[in-house]
mmCIF file of C-alpha atoms in Angstrom:
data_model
loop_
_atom_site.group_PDB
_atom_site.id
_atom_site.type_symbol
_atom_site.label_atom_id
_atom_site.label_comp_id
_atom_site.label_asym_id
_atom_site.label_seq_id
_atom_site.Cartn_x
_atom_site.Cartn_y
_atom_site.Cartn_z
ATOM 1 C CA UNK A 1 77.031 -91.114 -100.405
ATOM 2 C CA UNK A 2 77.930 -92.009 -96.729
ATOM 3 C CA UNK A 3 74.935 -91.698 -94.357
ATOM 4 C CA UNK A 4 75.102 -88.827 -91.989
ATOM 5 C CA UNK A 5 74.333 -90.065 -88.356
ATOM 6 C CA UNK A 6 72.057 -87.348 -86.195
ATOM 7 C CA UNK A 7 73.077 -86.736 -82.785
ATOM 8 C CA UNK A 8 71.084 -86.996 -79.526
ATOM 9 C CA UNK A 9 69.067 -83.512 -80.274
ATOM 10 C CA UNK A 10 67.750 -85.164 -84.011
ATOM 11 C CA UNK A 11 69.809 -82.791 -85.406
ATOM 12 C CA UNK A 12 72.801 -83.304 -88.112
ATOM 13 C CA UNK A 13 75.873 -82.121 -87.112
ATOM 14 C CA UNK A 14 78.537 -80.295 -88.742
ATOM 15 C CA UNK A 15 82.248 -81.102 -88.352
ATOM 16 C CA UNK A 16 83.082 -77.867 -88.888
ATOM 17 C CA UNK A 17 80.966 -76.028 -86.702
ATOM 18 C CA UNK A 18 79.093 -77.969 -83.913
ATOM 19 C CA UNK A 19 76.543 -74.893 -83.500
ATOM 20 C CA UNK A 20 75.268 -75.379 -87.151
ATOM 21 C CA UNK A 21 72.395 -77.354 -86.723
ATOM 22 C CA UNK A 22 68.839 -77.092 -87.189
ATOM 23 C CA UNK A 23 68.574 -76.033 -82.965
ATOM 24 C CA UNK A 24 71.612 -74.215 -82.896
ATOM 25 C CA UNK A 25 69.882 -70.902 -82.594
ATOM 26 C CA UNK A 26 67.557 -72.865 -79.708
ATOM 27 C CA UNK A 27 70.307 -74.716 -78.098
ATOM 28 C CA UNK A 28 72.302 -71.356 -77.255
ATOM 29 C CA UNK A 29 69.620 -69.934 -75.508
ATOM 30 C CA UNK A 30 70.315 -70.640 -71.159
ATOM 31 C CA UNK A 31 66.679 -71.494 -71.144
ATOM 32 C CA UNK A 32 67.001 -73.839 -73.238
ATOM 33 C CA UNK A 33 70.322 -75.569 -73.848
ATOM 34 C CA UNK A 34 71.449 -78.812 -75.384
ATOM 35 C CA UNK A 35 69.146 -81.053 -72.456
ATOM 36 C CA UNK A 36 66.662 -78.670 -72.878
ATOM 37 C CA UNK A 37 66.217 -80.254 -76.033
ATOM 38 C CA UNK A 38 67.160 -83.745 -75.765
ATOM 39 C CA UNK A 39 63.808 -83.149 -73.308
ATOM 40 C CA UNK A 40 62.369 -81.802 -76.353
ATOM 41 C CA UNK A 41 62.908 -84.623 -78.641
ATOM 42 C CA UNK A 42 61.633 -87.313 -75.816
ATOM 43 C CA UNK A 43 58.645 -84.981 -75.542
ATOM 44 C CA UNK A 44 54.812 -86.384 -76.804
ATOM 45 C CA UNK A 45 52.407 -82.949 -77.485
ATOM 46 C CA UNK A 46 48.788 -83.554 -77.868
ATOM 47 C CA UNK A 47 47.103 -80.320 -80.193
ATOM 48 C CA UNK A 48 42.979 -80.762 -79.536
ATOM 49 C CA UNK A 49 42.128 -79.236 -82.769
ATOM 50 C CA UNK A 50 43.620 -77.391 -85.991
ATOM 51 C CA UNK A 51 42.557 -73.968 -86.299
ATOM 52 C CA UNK A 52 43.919 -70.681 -86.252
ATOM 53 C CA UNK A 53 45.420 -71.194 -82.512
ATOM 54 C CA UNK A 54 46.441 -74.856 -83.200
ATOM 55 C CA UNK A 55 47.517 -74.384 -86.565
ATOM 56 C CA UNK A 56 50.191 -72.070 -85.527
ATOM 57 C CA UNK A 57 51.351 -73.727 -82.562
ATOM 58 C CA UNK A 58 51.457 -77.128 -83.987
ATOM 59 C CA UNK A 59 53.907 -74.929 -86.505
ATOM 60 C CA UNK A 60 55.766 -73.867 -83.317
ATOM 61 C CA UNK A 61 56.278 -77.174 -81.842
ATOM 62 C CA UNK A 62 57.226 -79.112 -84.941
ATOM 63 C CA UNK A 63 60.123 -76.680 -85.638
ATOM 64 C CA UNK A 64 61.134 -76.653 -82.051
ATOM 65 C CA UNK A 65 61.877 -80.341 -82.445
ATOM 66 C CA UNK A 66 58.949 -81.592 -79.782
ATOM 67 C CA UNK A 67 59.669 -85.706 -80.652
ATOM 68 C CA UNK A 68 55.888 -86.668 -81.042
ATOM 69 C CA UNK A 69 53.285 -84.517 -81.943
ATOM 70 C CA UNK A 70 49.640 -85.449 -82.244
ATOM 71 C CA UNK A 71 47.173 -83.496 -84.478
ATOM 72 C CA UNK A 72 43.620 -83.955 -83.657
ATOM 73 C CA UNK A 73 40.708 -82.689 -85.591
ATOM 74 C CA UNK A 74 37.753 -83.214 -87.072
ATOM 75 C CA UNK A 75 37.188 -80.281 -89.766
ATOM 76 C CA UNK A 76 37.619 -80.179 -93.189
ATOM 77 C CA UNK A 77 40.019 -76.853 -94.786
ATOM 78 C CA UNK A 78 37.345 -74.492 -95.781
ATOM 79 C CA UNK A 79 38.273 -71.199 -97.923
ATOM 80 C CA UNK A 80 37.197 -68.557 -95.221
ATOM 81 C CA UNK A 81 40.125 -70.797 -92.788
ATOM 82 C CA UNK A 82 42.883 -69.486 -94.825
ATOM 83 C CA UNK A 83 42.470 -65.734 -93.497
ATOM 84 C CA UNK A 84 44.059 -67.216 -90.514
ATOM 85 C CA UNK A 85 45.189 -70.921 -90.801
ATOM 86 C CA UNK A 86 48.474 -70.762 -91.221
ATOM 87 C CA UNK A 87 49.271 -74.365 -92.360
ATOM 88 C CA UNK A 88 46.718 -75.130 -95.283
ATOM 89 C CA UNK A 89 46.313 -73.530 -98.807
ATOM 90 C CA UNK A 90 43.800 -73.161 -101.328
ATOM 91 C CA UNK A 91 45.206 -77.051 -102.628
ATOM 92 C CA UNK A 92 44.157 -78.278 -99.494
ATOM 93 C CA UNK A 93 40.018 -77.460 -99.566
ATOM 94 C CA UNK A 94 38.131 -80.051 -98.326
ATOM 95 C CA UNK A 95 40.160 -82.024 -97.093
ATOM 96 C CA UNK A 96 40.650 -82.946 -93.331
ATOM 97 C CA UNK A 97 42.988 -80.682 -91.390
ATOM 98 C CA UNK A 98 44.764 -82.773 -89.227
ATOM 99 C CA UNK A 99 46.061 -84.810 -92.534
ATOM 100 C CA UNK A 100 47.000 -81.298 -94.342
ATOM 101 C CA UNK A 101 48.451 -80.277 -91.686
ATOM 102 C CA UNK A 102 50.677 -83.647 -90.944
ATOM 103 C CA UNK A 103 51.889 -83.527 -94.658
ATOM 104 C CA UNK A 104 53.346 -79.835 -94.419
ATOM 105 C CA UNK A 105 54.659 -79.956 -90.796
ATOM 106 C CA UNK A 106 56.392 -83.886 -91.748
ATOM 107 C CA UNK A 107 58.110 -81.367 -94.823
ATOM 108 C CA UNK A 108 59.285 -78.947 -92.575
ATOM 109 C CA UNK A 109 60.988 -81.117 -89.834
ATOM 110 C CA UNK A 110 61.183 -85.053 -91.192
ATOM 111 C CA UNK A 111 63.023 -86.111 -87.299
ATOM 112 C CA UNK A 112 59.540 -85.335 -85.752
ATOM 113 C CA UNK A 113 56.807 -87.986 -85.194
ATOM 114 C CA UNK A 114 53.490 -86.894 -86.412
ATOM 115 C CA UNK A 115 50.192 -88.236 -86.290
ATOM 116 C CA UNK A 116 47.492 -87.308 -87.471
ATOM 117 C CA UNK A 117 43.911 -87.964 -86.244
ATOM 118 C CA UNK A 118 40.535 -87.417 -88.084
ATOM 119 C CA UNK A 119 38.115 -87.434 -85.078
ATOM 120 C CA UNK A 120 35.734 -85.170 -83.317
ATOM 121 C CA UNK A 121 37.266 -85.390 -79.720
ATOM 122 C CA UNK A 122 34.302 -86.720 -77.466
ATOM 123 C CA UNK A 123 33.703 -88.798 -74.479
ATOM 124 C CA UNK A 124 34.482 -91.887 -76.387
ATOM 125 C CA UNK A 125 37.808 -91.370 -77.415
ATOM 126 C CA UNK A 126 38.908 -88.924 -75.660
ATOM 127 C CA UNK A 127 40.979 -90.385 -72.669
ATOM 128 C CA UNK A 128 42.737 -92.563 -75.087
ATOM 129 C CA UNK A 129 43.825 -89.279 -77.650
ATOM 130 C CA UNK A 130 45.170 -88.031 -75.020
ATOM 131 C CA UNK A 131 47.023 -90.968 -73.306
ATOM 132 C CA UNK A 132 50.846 -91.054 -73.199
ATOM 133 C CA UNK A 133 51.092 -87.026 -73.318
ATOM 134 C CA UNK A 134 53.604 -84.656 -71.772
ATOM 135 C CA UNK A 135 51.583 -81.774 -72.984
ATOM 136 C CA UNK A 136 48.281 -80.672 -74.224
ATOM 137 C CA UNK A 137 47.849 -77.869 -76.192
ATOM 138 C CA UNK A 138 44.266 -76.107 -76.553
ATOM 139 C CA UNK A 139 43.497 -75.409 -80.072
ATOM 140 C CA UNK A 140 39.681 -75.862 -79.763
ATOM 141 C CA UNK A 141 36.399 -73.750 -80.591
ATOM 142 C CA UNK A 142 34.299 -73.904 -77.772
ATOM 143 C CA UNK A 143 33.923 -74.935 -74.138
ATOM 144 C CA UNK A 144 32.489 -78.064 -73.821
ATOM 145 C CA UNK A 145 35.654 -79.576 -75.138
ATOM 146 C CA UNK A 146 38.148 -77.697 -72.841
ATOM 147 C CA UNK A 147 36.203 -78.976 -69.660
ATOM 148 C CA UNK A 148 36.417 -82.556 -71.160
ATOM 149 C CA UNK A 149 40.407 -81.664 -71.644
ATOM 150 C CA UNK A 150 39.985 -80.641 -68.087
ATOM 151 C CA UNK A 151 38.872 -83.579 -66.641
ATOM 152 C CA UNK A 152 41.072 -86.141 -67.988
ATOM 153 C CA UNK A 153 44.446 -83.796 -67.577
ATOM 154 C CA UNK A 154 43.400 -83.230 -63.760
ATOM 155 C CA UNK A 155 42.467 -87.373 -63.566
ATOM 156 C CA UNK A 156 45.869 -88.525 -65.418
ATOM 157 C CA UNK A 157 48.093 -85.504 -64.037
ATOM 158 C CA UNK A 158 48.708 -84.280 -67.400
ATOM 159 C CA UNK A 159 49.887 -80.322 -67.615
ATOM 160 C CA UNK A 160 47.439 -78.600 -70.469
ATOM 161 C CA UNK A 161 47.280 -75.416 -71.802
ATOM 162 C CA UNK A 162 43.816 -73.449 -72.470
ATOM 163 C CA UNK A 163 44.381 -70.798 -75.117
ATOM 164 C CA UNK A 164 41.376 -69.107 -76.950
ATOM 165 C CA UNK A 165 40.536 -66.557 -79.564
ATOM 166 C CA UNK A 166 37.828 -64.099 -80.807
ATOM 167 C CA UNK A 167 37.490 -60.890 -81.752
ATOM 168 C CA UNK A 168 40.653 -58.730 -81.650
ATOM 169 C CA UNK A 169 41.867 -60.559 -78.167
ATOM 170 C CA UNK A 170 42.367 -63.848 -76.986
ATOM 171 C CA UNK A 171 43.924 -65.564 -73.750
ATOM 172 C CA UNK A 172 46.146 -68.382 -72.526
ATOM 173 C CA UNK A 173 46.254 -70.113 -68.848
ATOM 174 C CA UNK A 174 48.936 -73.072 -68.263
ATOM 175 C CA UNK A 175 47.007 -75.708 -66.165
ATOM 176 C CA UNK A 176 49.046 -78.259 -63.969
ATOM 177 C CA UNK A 177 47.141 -80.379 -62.124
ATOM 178 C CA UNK A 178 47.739 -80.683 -58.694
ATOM 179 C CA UNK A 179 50.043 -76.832 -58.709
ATOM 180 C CA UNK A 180 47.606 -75.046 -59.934
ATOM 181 C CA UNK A 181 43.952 -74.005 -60.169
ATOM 182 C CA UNK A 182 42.388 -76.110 -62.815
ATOM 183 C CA UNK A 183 39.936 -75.047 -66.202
ATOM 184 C CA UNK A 184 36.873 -74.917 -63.567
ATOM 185 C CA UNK A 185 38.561 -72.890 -60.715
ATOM 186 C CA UNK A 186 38.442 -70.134 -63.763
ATOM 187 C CA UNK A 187 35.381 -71.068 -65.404
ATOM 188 C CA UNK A 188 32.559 -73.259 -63.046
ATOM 189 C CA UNK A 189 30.070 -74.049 -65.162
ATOM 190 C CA UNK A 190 28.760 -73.952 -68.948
ATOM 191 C CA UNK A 191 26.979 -70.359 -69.687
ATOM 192 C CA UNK A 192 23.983 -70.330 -70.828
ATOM 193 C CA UNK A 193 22.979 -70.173 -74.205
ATOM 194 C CA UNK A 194 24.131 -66.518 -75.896
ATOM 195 C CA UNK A 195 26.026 -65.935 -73.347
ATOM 196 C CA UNK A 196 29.756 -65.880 -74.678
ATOM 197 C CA UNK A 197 30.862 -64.613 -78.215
ATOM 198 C CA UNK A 198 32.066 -66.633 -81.046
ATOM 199 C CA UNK A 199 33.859 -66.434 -84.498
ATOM 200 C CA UNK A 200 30.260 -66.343 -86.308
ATOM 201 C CA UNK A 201 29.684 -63.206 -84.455
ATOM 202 C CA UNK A 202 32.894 -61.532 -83.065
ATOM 203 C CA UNK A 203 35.296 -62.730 -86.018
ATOM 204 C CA UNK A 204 38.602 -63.047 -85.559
ATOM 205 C CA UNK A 205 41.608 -60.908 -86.529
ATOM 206 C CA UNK A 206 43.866 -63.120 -88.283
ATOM 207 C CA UNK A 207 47.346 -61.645 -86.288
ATOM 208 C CA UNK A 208 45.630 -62.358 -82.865
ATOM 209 C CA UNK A 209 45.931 -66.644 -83.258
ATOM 210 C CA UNK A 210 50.022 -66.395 -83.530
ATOM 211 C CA UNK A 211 50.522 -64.277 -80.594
ATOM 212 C CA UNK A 212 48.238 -66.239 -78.574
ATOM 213 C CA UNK A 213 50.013 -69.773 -79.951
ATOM 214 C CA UNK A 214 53.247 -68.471 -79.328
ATOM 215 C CA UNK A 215 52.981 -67.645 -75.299
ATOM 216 C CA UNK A 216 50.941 -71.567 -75.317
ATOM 217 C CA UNK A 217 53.895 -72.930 -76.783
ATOM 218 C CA UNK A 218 56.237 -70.874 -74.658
ATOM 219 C CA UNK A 219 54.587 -72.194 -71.471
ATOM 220 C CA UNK A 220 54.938 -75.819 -72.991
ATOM 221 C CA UNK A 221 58.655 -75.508 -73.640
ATOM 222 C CA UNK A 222 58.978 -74.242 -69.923
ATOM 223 C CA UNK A 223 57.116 -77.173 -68.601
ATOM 224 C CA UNK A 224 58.830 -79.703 -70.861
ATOM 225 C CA UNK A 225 62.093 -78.583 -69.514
ATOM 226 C CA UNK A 226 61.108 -78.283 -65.922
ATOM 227 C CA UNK A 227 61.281 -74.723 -65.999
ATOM 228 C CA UNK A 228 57.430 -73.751 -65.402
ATOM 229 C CA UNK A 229 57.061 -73.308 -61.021
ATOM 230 C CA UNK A 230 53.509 -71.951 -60.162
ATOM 231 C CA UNK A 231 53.913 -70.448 -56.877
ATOM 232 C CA UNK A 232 51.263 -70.877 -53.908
ATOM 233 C CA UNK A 233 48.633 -72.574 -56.380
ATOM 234 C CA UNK A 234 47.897 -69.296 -58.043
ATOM 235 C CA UNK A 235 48.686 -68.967 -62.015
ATOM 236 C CA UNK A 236 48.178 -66.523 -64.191
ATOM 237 C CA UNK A 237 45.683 -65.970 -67.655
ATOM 238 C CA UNK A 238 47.680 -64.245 -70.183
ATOM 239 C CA UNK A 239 44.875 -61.811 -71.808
ATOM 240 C CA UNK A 240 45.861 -59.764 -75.034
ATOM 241 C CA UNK A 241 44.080 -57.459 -76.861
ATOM 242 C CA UNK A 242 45.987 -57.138 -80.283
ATOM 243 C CA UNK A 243 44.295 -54.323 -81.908
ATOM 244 C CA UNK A 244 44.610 -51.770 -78.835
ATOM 245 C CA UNK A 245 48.108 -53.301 -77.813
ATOM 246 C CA UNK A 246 47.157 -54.587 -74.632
ATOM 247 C CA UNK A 247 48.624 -57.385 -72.707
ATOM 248 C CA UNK A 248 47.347 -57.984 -69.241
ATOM 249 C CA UNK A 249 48.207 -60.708 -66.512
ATOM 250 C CA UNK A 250 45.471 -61.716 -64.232
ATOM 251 C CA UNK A 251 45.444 -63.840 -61.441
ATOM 252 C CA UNK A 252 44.087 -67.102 -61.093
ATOM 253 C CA UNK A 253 43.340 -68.749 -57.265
ATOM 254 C CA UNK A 254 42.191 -72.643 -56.837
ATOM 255 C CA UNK A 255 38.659 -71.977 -55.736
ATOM 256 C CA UNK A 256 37.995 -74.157 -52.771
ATOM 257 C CA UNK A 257 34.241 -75.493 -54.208
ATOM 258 C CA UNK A 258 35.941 -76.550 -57.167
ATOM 259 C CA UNK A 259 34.140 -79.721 -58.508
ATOM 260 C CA UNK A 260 36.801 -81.070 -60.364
ATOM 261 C CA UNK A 261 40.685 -80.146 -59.417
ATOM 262 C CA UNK A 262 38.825 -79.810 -54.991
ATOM 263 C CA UNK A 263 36.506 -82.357 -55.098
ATOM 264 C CA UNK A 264 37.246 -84.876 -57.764
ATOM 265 C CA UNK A 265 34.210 -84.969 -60.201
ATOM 266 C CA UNK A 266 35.016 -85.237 -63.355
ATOM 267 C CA UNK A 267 31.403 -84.297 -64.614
ATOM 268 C CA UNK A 268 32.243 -84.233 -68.374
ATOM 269 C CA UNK A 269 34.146 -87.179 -68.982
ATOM 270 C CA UNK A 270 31.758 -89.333 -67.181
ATOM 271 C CA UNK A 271 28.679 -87.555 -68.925
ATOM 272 C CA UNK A 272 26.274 -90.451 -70.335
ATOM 273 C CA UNK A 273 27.739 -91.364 -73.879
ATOM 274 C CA UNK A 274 24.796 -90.446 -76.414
ATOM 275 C CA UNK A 275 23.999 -89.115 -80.180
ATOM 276 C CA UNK A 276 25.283 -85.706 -80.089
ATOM 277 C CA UNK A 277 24.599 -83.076 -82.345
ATOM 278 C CA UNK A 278 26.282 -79.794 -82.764
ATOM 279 C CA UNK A 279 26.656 -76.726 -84.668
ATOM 280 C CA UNK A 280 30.153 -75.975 -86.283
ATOM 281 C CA UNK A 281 31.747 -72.656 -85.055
ATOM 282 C CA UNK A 282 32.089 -70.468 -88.413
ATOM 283 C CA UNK A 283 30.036 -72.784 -90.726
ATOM 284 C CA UNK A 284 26.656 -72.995 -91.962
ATOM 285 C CA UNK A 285 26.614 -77.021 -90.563
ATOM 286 C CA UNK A 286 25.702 -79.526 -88.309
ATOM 287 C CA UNK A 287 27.645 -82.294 -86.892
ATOM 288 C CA UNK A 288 26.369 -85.719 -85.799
ATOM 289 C CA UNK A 289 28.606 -88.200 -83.724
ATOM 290 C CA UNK A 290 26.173 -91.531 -83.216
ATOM 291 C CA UNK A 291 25.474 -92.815 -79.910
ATOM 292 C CA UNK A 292 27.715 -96.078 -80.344
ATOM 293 C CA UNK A 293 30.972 -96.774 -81.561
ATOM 294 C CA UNK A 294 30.879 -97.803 -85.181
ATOM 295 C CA UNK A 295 32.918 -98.538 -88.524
ATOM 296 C CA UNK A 296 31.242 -97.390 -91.796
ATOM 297 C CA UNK A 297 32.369 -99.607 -95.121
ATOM 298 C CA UNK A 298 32.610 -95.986 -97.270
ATOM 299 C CA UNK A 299 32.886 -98.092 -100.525
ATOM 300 C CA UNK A 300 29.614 -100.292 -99.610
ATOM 301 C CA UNK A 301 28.166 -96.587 -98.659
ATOM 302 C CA UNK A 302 29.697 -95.298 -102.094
ATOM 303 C CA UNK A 303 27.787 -97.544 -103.799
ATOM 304 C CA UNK A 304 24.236 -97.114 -102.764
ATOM 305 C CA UNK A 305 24.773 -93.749 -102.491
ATOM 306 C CA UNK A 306 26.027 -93.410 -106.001
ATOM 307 C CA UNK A 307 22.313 -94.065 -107.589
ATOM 308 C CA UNK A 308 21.142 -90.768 -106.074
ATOM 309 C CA UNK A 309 23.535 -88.321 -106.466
ATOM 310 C CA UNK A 310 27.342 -87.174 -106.886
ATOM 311 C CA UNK A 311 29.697 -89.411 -104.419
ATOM 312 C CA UNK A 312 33.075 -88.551 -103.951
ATOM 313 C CA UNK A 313 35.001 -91.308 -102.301
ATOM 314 C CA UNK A 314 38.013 -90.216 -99.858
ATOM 315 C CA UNK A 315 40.913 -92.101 -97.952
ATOM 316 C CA UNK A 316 39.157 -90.477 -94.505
ATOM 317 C CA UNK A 317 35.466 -89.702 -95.874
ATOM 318 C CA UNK A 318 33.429 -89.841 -98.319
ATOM 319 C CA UNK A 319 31.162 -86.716 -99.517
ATOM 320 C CA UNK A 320 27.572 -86.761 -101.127
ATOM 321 C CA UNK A 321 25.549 -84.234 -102.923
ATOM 322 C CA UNK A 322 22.147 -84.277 -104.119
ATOM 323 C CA UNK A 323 20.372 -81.064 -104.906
ATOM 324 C CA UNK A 324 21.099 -78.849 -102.568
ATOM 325 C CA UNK A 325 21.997 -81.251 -99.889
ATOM 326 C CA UNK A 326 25.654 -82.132 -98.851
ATOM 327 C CA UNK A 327 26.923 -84.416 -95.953
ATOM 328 C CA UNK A 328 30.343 -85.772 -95.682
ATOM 329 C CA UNK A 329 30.548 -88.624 -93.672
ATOM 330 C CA UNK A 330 33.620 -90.468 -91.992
ATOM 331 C CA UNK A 331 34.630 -94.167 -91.251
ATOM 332 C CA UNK A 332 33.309 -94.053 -87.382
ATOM 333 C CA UNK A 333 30.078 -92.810 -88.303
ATOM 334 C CA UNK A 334 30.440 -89.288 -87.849
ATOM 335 C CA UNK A 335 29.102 -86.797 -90.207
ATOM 336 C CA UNK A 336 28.679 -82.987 -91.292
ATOM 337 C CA UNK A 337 25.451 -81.882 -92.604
ATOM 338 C CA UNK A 338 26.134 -78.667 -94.939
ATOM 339 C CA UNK A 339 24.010 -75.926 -95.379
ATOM 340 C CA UNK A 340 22.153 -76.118 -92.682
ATOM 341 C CA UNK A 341 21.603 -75.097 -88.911
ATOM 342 C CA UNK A 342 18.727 -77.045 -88.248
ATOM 343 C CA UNK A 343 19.727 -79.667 -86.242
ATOM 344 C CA UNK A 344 16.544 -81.742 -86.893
ATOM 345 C CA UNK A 345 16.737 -81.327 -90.274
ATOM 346 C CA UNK A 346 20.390 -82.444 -90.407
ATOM 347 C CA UNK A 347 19.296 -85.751 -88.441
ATOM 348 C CA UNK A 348 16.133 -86.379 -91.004
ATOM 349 C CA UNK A 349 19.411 -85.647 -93.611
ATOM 350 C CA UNK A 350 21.752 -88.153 -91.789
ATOM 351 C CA UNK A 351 18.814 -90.911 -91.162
ATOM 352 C CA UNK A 352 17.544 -90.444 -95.015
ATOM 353 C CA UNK A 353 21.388 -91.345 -96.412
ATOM 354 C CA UNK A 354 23.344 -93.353 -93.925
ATOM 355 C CA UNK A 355 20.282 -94.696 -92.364
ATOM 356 C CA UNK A 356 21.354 -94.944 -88.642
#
């Protein structure tokens, strides 16, 4: 069989018919065109996070034929995900999402780059997920990590996305740094505790995460190609409402006290690095990051562990039971604590088996 050579879109052409490709139905499109994608193809997407939102649009941007994409998350496919996850099946419980979701997305379009990254996106490692990006895409849970996004998109120049879901309606603001008003010119500050609903309480209807992924991906093709031209540093937050058929535009202004995009602070990147401890959105568990970069031997770990209860040893993790206490715990130290939403018992749980 003679090779067949792809041309400068990563597509394979046919002799025949030039427009029978796997972007022909893209590559007609004025918006789009054959540069359009050749800027596609030399394009590096960064997707903080794997679930319902970033599920779909990491979906969107594989089959688009974005040249790099990075998946980064820190979950493990749970059974109450695939009401709404579009990637992962009931084959791929517990097991991390970001590697699920590399194996079906490298099926569906072999030209793209993937990469897949098993990490809780903190202060440690953050800057460096993100380095080399043309594109962040906003497929998080919760705040704190969209003002870290924030920070090092508006430091680096990097055009992001925020894009969020609960409930029956979720929203989607395209952020470039120095056009438009950044994460903090919409939202200051952290609310306080209670303050803001959440999957555990809201829920989320599972048709609301596409429509939401598909205008974040729509703003990323129009900034990949050059296309995306905020006007007088205002932008706009896309809000729909898919149960009462609502779609709203609001506008966005660059507040002129903003601490970050105004005045340079870049409060949550250069937070003090420390143990942090969190609750999982959706999940009776606790996470705990360590205070210092580390590497865990899981097969020294697998060992002791193995005299006390039921180990499970993993290419990412490894995964220990004993009664009616389960933590999985990754190679840099990281670990969920299951069944739980104490926080202090999850540490006396962490300290009592990996004994950091």
């Amino acid at each position: 069989m003679i090779p067949t050579e792809k041309d400068d879109t990563g597509s394979v052409p046919d002799s025949r018919n030039p427009t029978k490709n796997r972007y022909c139905r893209q590559i007609i499109l004025p918006e789009i065109g054959t540069e359009g994608q050749k800027k596609f193809k030399e394009s590096r997407a960064v997707i903080v996070g794997l679930g319902a939102t970033g599920s779909s649009v990491a979906n969107s941007l594989v089959r688009a034929g974005i040249g790099q994409v990075v998946l980064i998350d820190r979950d493990l496919v749970e059974l109450h995900n695939l009401q709404r996850q579009i990637l992962y099946s009931e084959e791929d419980l517990n097991r991390p999402k970001a590697v699920a979701a590399a194996e079906i997305l490298q099926k569906i379009n072999s030209s793209v780059e993937i990469e897949a990254q098993v990490k809780d996106f903190n202060i440690s490692n953050a800057e460096k997920l993100l380095e080399g990006a043309d594109v962040v895409m906003d497929g998080t849970d919760n705040l704190q990590t969209r003002f870290l996004i924030n920070d090092i998109c508006v430091k680096n120049s990097i055009p992001w996305i925020y894009a969020g879901v609960v409930g029956t309606g979720g929203m989607v603001m395209p952020i470039i740094p120095g056009k438009t008003p950044c994460f903090r010119c919409l939202v200051p500050s952290l609310p306080g505790p209670g303050l803001l609903q959440t999957c555990d309480i809201a829920g989320v209807l599972n048709t609301v995460p596409p429509l939401i992924a598909s205008i974040e991906c729509t703003f990323a093709y129009q900034i990949l190609t050059g296309q995306f031209d905020p006007k007088d540093e205002i932008s706009y937050m896309i809000h729909i409402d898919g149960w009462r058929n609502t779609f709203d535009r609001v506008a966005v202004g660059r507040r002129p006290d903003c601490p970050c995009c105004v005045h340079g602070q870049m409060d949550f990147l250069d937070a003090v690095s420390r143990e942090m401890i969190t609750s999982l959105c959706g999940r009776d568990a606790i996470q705990i990051i360590p205070s210092s970069p580390m590497e865990i031997t899981l097969e020294d770990l697998e060992l002791r562990l193995s005299r006390l209860g039921e180990v499970r040893l993993h290419p990412y993790m490894l995964t220990f039971r004993s009664g009616t206490e389960e933590i999985s715990v990754f190679r840099d130290g990281r670990a969920i604590i299951k069944g739980t939403r104490d926080e202090a018992m999850a540490r006396s749980v962490y300290a009592r088996y990996i004994g950091l």
